[in-house]
Coordinates of C-alpha atoms in Angstrom, one line a residue:
X113 CA 125.2 92.1 128.1
X114 CA 128.7 93.9 128.1
X115 CA 129.0 97.5 129.0
X116 CA 129.9 98.3 125.4
X117 CA 126.8 96.5 124.2
X118 CA 124.7 98.4 126.7
X119 CA 126.1 101.7 125.4
X120 CA 125.3 100.6 121.8
X121 CA 121.8 99.6 122.8
X122 CA 121.0 103.0 124.3
X123 CA 123.0 105.2 121.9
X124 CA 121.5 103.5 118.9
X125 CA 118.1 105.0 119.9
X126 CA 119.1 107.9 122.1
X127 CA 121.2 109.4 119.4
X128 CA 118.3 109.8 117.0
X129 CA 115.8 110.6 119.7
X130 CA 117.9 113.7 120.6
X131 CA 118.3 114.7 117.0
X132 CA 114.5 114.5 116.4
X133 CA 113.7 117.0 119.1
X134 CA 111.0 119.2 117.6
X135 CA 112.1 122.1 119.9
X136 CA 115.5 122.3 118.2
X137 CA 115.0 125.5 116.2
X138 CA 111.7 124.8 114.5
X139 CA 110.2 127.9 112.9
X140 CA 107.1 129.4 114.4
X141 CA 105.4 129.8 111.1
X142 CA 105.4 127.8 107.8
X143 CA 105.1 129.7 104.5
X144 CA 102.0 129.0 102.6
X145 CA 102.7 126.8 99.6
X146 CA 100.6 127.7 96.6
X147 CA 101.4 124.4 94.9
X148 CA 102.2 123.6 91.3
X149 CA 100.4 125.6 88.6
X150 CA 100.2 123.0 85.9
X151 CA 99.7 119.2 85.5
X152 CA 103.3 118.9 84.3
X153 CA 104.6 120.6 87.4
X154 CA 102.4 118.5 89.6
X155 CA 103.8 115.3 88.1
X156 CA 107.4 116.5 88.5
X157 CA 106.8 117.4 92.1
X158 CA 105.2 114.1 93.0
X159 CA 108.0 112.1 91.4
X160 CA 110.7 114.3 93.1
X161 CA 109.1 113.8 96.5
X162 CA 108.1 110.1 96.4
X163 CA 110.5 107.4 97.6
X164 CA 109.5 103.8 96.7
X165 CA 110.4 100.8 98.9
X166 CA 109.9 97.2 97.8
X167 CA 108.8 95.1 100.8
X168 CA 107.4 91.6 100.9
X169 CA 104.3 89.5 100.6
X170 CA 101.0 90.7 102.1
X171 CA 100.8 90.0 105.8
X172 CA 104.5 89.6 106.2
X173 CA 106.8 91.6 108.5
X174 CA 108.5 93.5 105.6
X175 CA 105.1 94.6 104.3
X176 CA 104.1 95.9 107.7
X177 CA 107.5 97.6 108.3
X178 CA 107.1 99.3 104.9
X179 CA 103.7 100.5 105.8
X180 CA 105.0 102.0 109.0
X181 CA 107.7 103.8 107.1
X182 CA 104.9 105.4 105.0
X183 CA 102.8 106.3 108.1
X184 CA 105.6 107.8 110.2
X185 CA 107.6 109.7 107.5
X186 CA 104.7 111.1 105.4
X187 CA 105.2 114.8 105.1
X188 CA 102.5 116.0 102.8
X189 CA 104.0 117.2 99.5
X190 CA 107.5 117.2 100.9
X191 CA 108.1 113.5 101.3
X192 CA 105.9 110.4 100.5
X193 CA 107.0 106.8 101.0
X194 CA 105.3 104.4 98.6
X195 CA 105.6 100.7 99.7
X196 CA 105.5 98.1 96.9
X197 CA 104.7 94.4 97.3
X198 CA 107.6 92.2 96.6
X199 CA 108.6 88.5 96.9
X200 CA 111.1 89.1 99.7
X201 CA 114.7 89.8 100.2
X202 CA 116.1 87.6 97.5
X203 CA 114.1 89.2 94.6
X204 CA 114.2 92.6 96.3
X205 CA 117.9 93.0 95.6
X206 CA 117.3 92.6 91.8
X207 CA 114.4 95.1 92.0
X208 CA 116.7 97.7 93.7
X209 CA 119.4 97.1 91.2
X210 CA 117.4 97.1 88.0
X211 CA 113.9 98.5 88.3
X212 CA 113.9 102.2 87.6
X213 CA 110.9 102.8 89.9
X214 CA 112.5 101.2 93.0
X215 CA 114.6 103.3 95.4
X216 CA 114.8 101.2 98.5
X217 CA 114.1 97.6 99.6
X218 CA 114.5 95.2 102.5
X219 CA 117.4 92.8 101.9
X220 CA 119.6 90.7 104.1
X221 CA 123.1 90.6 105.3
X222 CA 123.7 87.5 103.1
X223 CA 122.2 89.1 100.0
X224 CA 125.5 90.2 98.5
X225 CA 126.8 86.6 98.8
X226 CA 123.7 85.6 96.8
X227 CA 124.2 88.2 94.1
X228 CA 127.9 87.4 93.8
X229 CA 126.9 83.9 92.6
X230 CA 125.1 85.4 89.7
X231 CA 127.7 85.7 87.0
X232 CA 125.7 88.3 85.1
X233 CA 126.3 90.9 87.8
X234 CA 129.4 93.0 88.2
X235 CA 130.6 95.3 91.0
X236 CA 127.4 94.6 92.9
X237 CA 129.0 96.1 96.1
X238 CA 129.1 99.4 94.3
X239 CA 125.5 99.2 93.0
X240 CA 123.7 98.4 96.2
X241 CA 124.5 100.1 99.5
X242 CA 122.7 100.1 102.8
X243 CA 121.1 102.9 104.9
X244 CA 120.8 101.0 108.2
X245 CA 121.0 97.6 109.7
X246 CA 117.4 96.9 110.9
X247 CA 116.4 93.7 112.7
X248 CA 117.0 90.0 112.6
X249 CA 114.9 87.4 110.7
X250 CA 114.7 84.1 112.5
X251 CA 114.7 80.6 111.0
X252 CA 111.3 78.9 111.7
X253 CA 111.0 75.1 111.0
X254 CA 107.5 73.6 111.4
X255 CA 107.4 69.8 111.3
X256 CA 105.7 66.8 112.8
X257 CA 106.7 66.0 116.3
X258 CA 108.3 62.8 115.0
X259 CA 111.0 65.1 113.7
X260 CA 113.0 65.7 116.9
X261 CA 116.2 67.4 115.5
X262 CA 117.1 69.3 112.4
X263 CA 119.3 66.3 111.4
X264 CA 116.1 64.2 111.2
X265 CA 115.1 66.3 108.1
X266 CA 118.1 65.1 106.1
X267 CA 116.9 63.9 102.7
X268 CA 113.3 64.9 103.5
X269 CA 111.1 67.0 101.2
X270 CA 110.5 70.5 102.7
X271 CA 109.2 73.9 101.5
X272 CA 111.2 77.1 101.2
X273 CA 108.4 79.5 100.2
X274 CA 108.2 80.8 96.7
X275 CA 111.1 81.1 94.2
X276 CA 113.1 84.2 94.8
X277 CA 111.9 84.9 98.3
X278 CA 114.1 85.6 101.2
X279 CA 113.4 82.2 102.7
X280 CA 114.3 80.6 99.3
X281 CA 117.8 81.8 99.5
X282 CA 118.5 82.4 103.3
X283 CA 116.7 79.2 104.3
X284 CA 118.6 77.0 101.9
X285 CA 121.8 78.7 102.9
X286 CA 121.1 78.2 106.6
X287 CA 120.5 74.5 106.0
X288 CA 123.8 74.2 104.2
X289 CA 125.6 75.9 107.0
X290 CA 123.9 73.6 109.5
X291 CA 125.1 70.6 107.5
X292 CA 121.7 69.3 106.6
X293 CA 120.9 68.3 102.9
X294 CA 117.2 68.2 102.1
X295 CA 115.0 68.1 99.0
X296 CA 113.7 71.6 98.8
X297 CA 110.6 72.7 96.9
X298 CA 109.1 76.2 96.3
X299 CA 105.4 76.8 97.1
X300 CA 103.6 79.7 98.8
X301 CA 103.3 79.4 102.6
X302 CA 99.6 78.8 102.9
X303 CA 99.8 76.0 100.3
X304 CA 102.9 74.6 102.1
X305 CA 101.0 74.3 105.4
X306 CA 98.2 72.4 103.7
X307 CA 100.8 70.1 102.2
X308 CA 102.3 69.6 105.6
X309 CA 98.9 68.7 107.1
X310 CA 98.4 66.2 104.3
X311 CA 101.8 64.6 104.8
X312 CA 103.0 65.6 101.3
X313 CA 106.1 67.4 102.8
X314 CA 108.0 67.0 106.1
X315 CA 108.5 70.6 107.0
X316 CA 107.7 74.2 106.2
X317 CA 110.6 76.7 106.5
X318 CA 110.2 80.4 107.0
X319 CA 113.0 83.0 107.5
X320 CA 111.2 86.1 108.7
X321 CA 111.1 88.5 111.6
X322 CA 109.1 87.0 114.5
X323 CA 106.3 86.9 115.2
X324 CA 105.3 85.8 111.7
X325 CA 101.5 86.2 111.1
X326 CA 100.9 83.0 109.1
X327 CA 102.8 80.9 111.7
X328 CA 101.2 82.5 114.7
X329 CA 97.7 81.9 113.2
X330 CA 98.5 78.2 112.4
X331 CA 97.2 75.7 115.0
X332 CA 99.8 73.0 115.4
X333 CA 97.6 71.0 117.7
X334 CA 99.3 67.8 118.9
X335 CA 100.9 67.0 115.6
X336 CA 103.4 69.8 114.8
X337 CA 106.1 71.8 116.6
X338 CA 109.1 74.0 115.9
X339 CA 112.3 72.1 115.2
X340 CA 115.3 73.6 117.0
X341 CA 118.4 74.6 115.0
X342 CA 121.2 75.2 117.5
X343 CA 123.8 77.7 116.2
X344 CA 127.2 76.1 115.3
X345 CA 130.5 78.0 115.8
X346 CA 131.3 77.3 112.2
X347 CA 128.5 79.3 110.7
X348 CA 129.2 82.4 108.5
X349 CA 129.3 85.8 110.1
X350 CA 126.0 86.8 108.3
X351 CA 124.1 84.5 110.7
X352 CA 123.6 84.8 114.4
X353 CA 122.1 82.7 117.2
X354 CA 118.4 83.4 118.1
X355 CA 115.5 82.0 120.0
X356 CA 111.7 81.6 119.5
X357 CA 109.9 82.4 122.7
X358 CA 106.5 81.6 124.1
X359 CA 105.6 85.3 124.0
X360 CA 106.2 85.1 120.2
X361 CA 104.3 81.9 119.6
X362 CA 102.1 80.7 122.5
X363 CA 100.6 77.9 120.4
X364 CA 104.1 76.5 119.6
X365 CA 106.4 77.2 122.5
X366 CA 106.2 76.2 126.1
X367 CA 108.3 77.5 129.0
X368 CA 111.6 76.5 127.3
X369 CA 112.7 78.7 124.3
X370 CA 113.5 77.0 120.9
X371 CA 117.0 77.6 119.7
X372 CA 117.4 78.7 116.1
X373 CA 119.5 81.0 113.9
X374 CA 118.8 84.3 112.3
X375 CA 120.0 86.6 109.5
X376 CA 120.0 90.4 109.6
X377 CA 117.8 92.6 107.5
X378 CA 119.1 95.8 106.1
X379 CA 117.4 98.7 104.4
X380 CA 119.1 98.5 101.0
X381 CA 119.3 101.4 98.5
X382 CA 120.5 101.8 94.9
X383 CA 123.7 103.9 95.0
X384 CA 122.5 106.8 92.9
X385 CA 125.1 109.3 91.8
X386 CA 125.4 112.4 93.9
X387 CA 123.6 115.4 92.3
X388 CA 121.0 113.2 90.6
X389 CA 117.3 113.8 91.3
X390 CA 117.0 110.3 92.9
X391 CA 120.0 111.1 95.1
X392 CA 118.5 114.3 96.4
X393 CA 115.2 112.7 97.4
X394 CA 117.1 109.9 99.1
X395 CA 118.9 112.5 101.1
X396 CA 115.6 113.8 102.3
X397 CA 114.5 110.3 103.2
X398 CA 117.6 109.7 105.3
X399 CA 117.1 113.0 107.2
X400 CA 113.5 112.0 107.9
X401 CA 114.2 108.4 108.8
X402 CA 117.1 109.1 111.2
X403 CA 115.6 112.3 112.6
X404 CA 112.2 110.8 113.3
X405 CA 113.3 107.3 114.4
X406 CA 112.1 107.6 117.9
X407 CA 108.5 107.6 116.5
X408 CA 109.1 104.0 115.3
X409 CA 109.5 103.0 119.0
X410 CA 105.9 103.8 119.9
X411 CA 103.9 100.8 121.4
X412 CA 101.7 100.7 118.3
X413 CA 104.6 100.0 116.0
X414 CA 106.1 96.6 115.2
X415 CA 108.2 95.3 118.1
X416 CA 111.1 94.6 115.8
X417 CA 111.9 98.3 115.6
X418 CA 113.3 98.0 119.1
X419 CA 116.1 95.9 117.8
X420 CA 117.4 98.6 115.5
X421 CA 120.7 100.3 116.2
X422 CA 121.1 102.8 113.5
X423 CA 124.9 103.2 114.0
X424 CA 125.6 99.5 113.6
X425 CA 127.8 98.6 110.7
X426 CA 127.3 95.6 108.4
X427 CA 130.4 93.5 107.4
X428 CA 130.9 93.4 103.7
X429 CA 128.5 96.2 103.0
X430 CA 129.1 99.9 102.3
X431 CA 126.8 102.5 103.9
X432 CA 125.0 104.9 101.5
X433 CA 126.9 108.2 101.6
X434 CA 124.0 110.5 102.9
X435 CA 123.4 108.0 105.8
X436 CA 127.1 107.9 106.8
X437 CA 127.3 111.7 106.6
X438 CA 124.2 112.0 108.9
X439 CA 125.8 109.7 111.4
X440 CA 129.1 111.6 111.2
X441 CA 127.4 114.9 111.9
X442 CA 125.7 113.4 115.0
X443 CA 128.8 111.8 116.6
X444 CA 129.0 114.8 118.9
X445 CA 125.8 113.7 120.6
X446 CA 127.5 110.5 121.7
X447 CA 130.3 112.5 123.3
X448 CA 127.8 114.6 125.2
X449 CA 125.8 111.5 126.3
X450 CA 128.8 109.4 127.4
X451 CA 129.4 110.9 130.9
X452 CA 125.7 110.7 131.6
X453 CA 125.6 107.0 130.5
X454 CA 128.6 106.3 132.8
X455 CA 126.8 107.7 135.7
X456 CA 123.6 105.9 134.8
X457 CA 125.2 102.4 134.6
X458 CA 127.1 103.1 137.9
X459 CA 123.8 103.8 139.6
X460 CA 122.0 100.8 138.1
X461 CA 124.2 97.7 138.7
X462 CA 121.2 95.3 138.7
X463 CA 119.5 96.7 135.7
X464 CA 118.0 94.1 133.3
X465 CA 119.9 93.6 130.1
X466 CA 117.1 94.0 127.5
X467 CA 117.6 97.0 125.2
X468 CA 114.1 98.4 125.8
X469 CA 114.3 98.1 129.5
X470 CA 117.7 99.8 129.5
X471 CA 116.5 102.6 127.4
X472 CA 113.3 103.3 129.4
X473 CA 115.3 103.2 132.6
X474 CA 117.8 105.6 131.2
X475 CA 115.1 108.0 130.1
X476 CA 113.6 108.0 133.6
X477 CA 117.0 108.4 135.2
X478 CA 117.9 111.3 132.9
X479 CA 114.6 113.0 133.7
X480 CA 115.3 112.7 137.4
X481 CA 118.7 114.4 137.0
X482 CA 117.2 117.4 135.3
X483 CA 116.4 120.2 137.8
X484 CA 112.9 121.8 137.6
X485 CA 112.6 125.1 135.8

């Protein structure tokens, strides 16, 4: 990992961890809130303080991440996060754009390319912005062991989850980028696995953040395995190389990791006009999400949170104004942290390159530098 990447790995978390310090001017007392006096006032208050986020199917990573947003950011009557079941990234973009009750949603870095192909839509880049780049969703290909390479699937019948799902779009796009033409069908993943066992299809594809529950719970036995999909240099910028490890899928992966490709997930948002009621509650969401981000790194939370660098930009996307303004206000934290980071890396020349290991080592080092009071 380069020095610049190491800085990004640490600063992406340390920046928000510092900002979320509860000791930074918190009041000693909180005024008593008498609450709304009428049913109408109660309804207005609940709508003004509730932010909805469309996630994914039950048991999926998006659904869990949405639930954790609700758990971590809940602030009584001040802010409530309401996760909504969705089909996945492909359909979520339309929900964000058109459904009046949807504020946020999990979409992907290739979603705008998908929407540009829909001739009914205009100026989509101005309608859907992003708050933060989150984590990567990996391509999983489950097939019989007779399928040795992804090229062996050419012309074969394979499943891309349900119509409108993230896998439906991203999975098909990845196969095109990899130069493999297949006969794709759309069925739900449990049904697809049964069809695979029965020999009715040759592979089940999932583009989702590892570890994916329905895959981890599937017993491949001696019949099935992950098909590798090595990353070609010709692939679009929206896609990146990735691996599936034994730690992710002990039933599928041995000592040698499986090469694959991945696509980034972003927290998409409808670009509400400044001054509107929806805009104001999204400002409160941004403040809470960025300011409390360190709480998502707790061991009980999904491991994918540890991949997040809130300051990372996304090519071809525009960041939602309140999110960009929050980051701009906190740039000074980077300037303060930079000399300490230089000293830290100079003192740790053999430090492992993983983001979590770097960050934890940095916290311990910083604590050791602080004189006792």
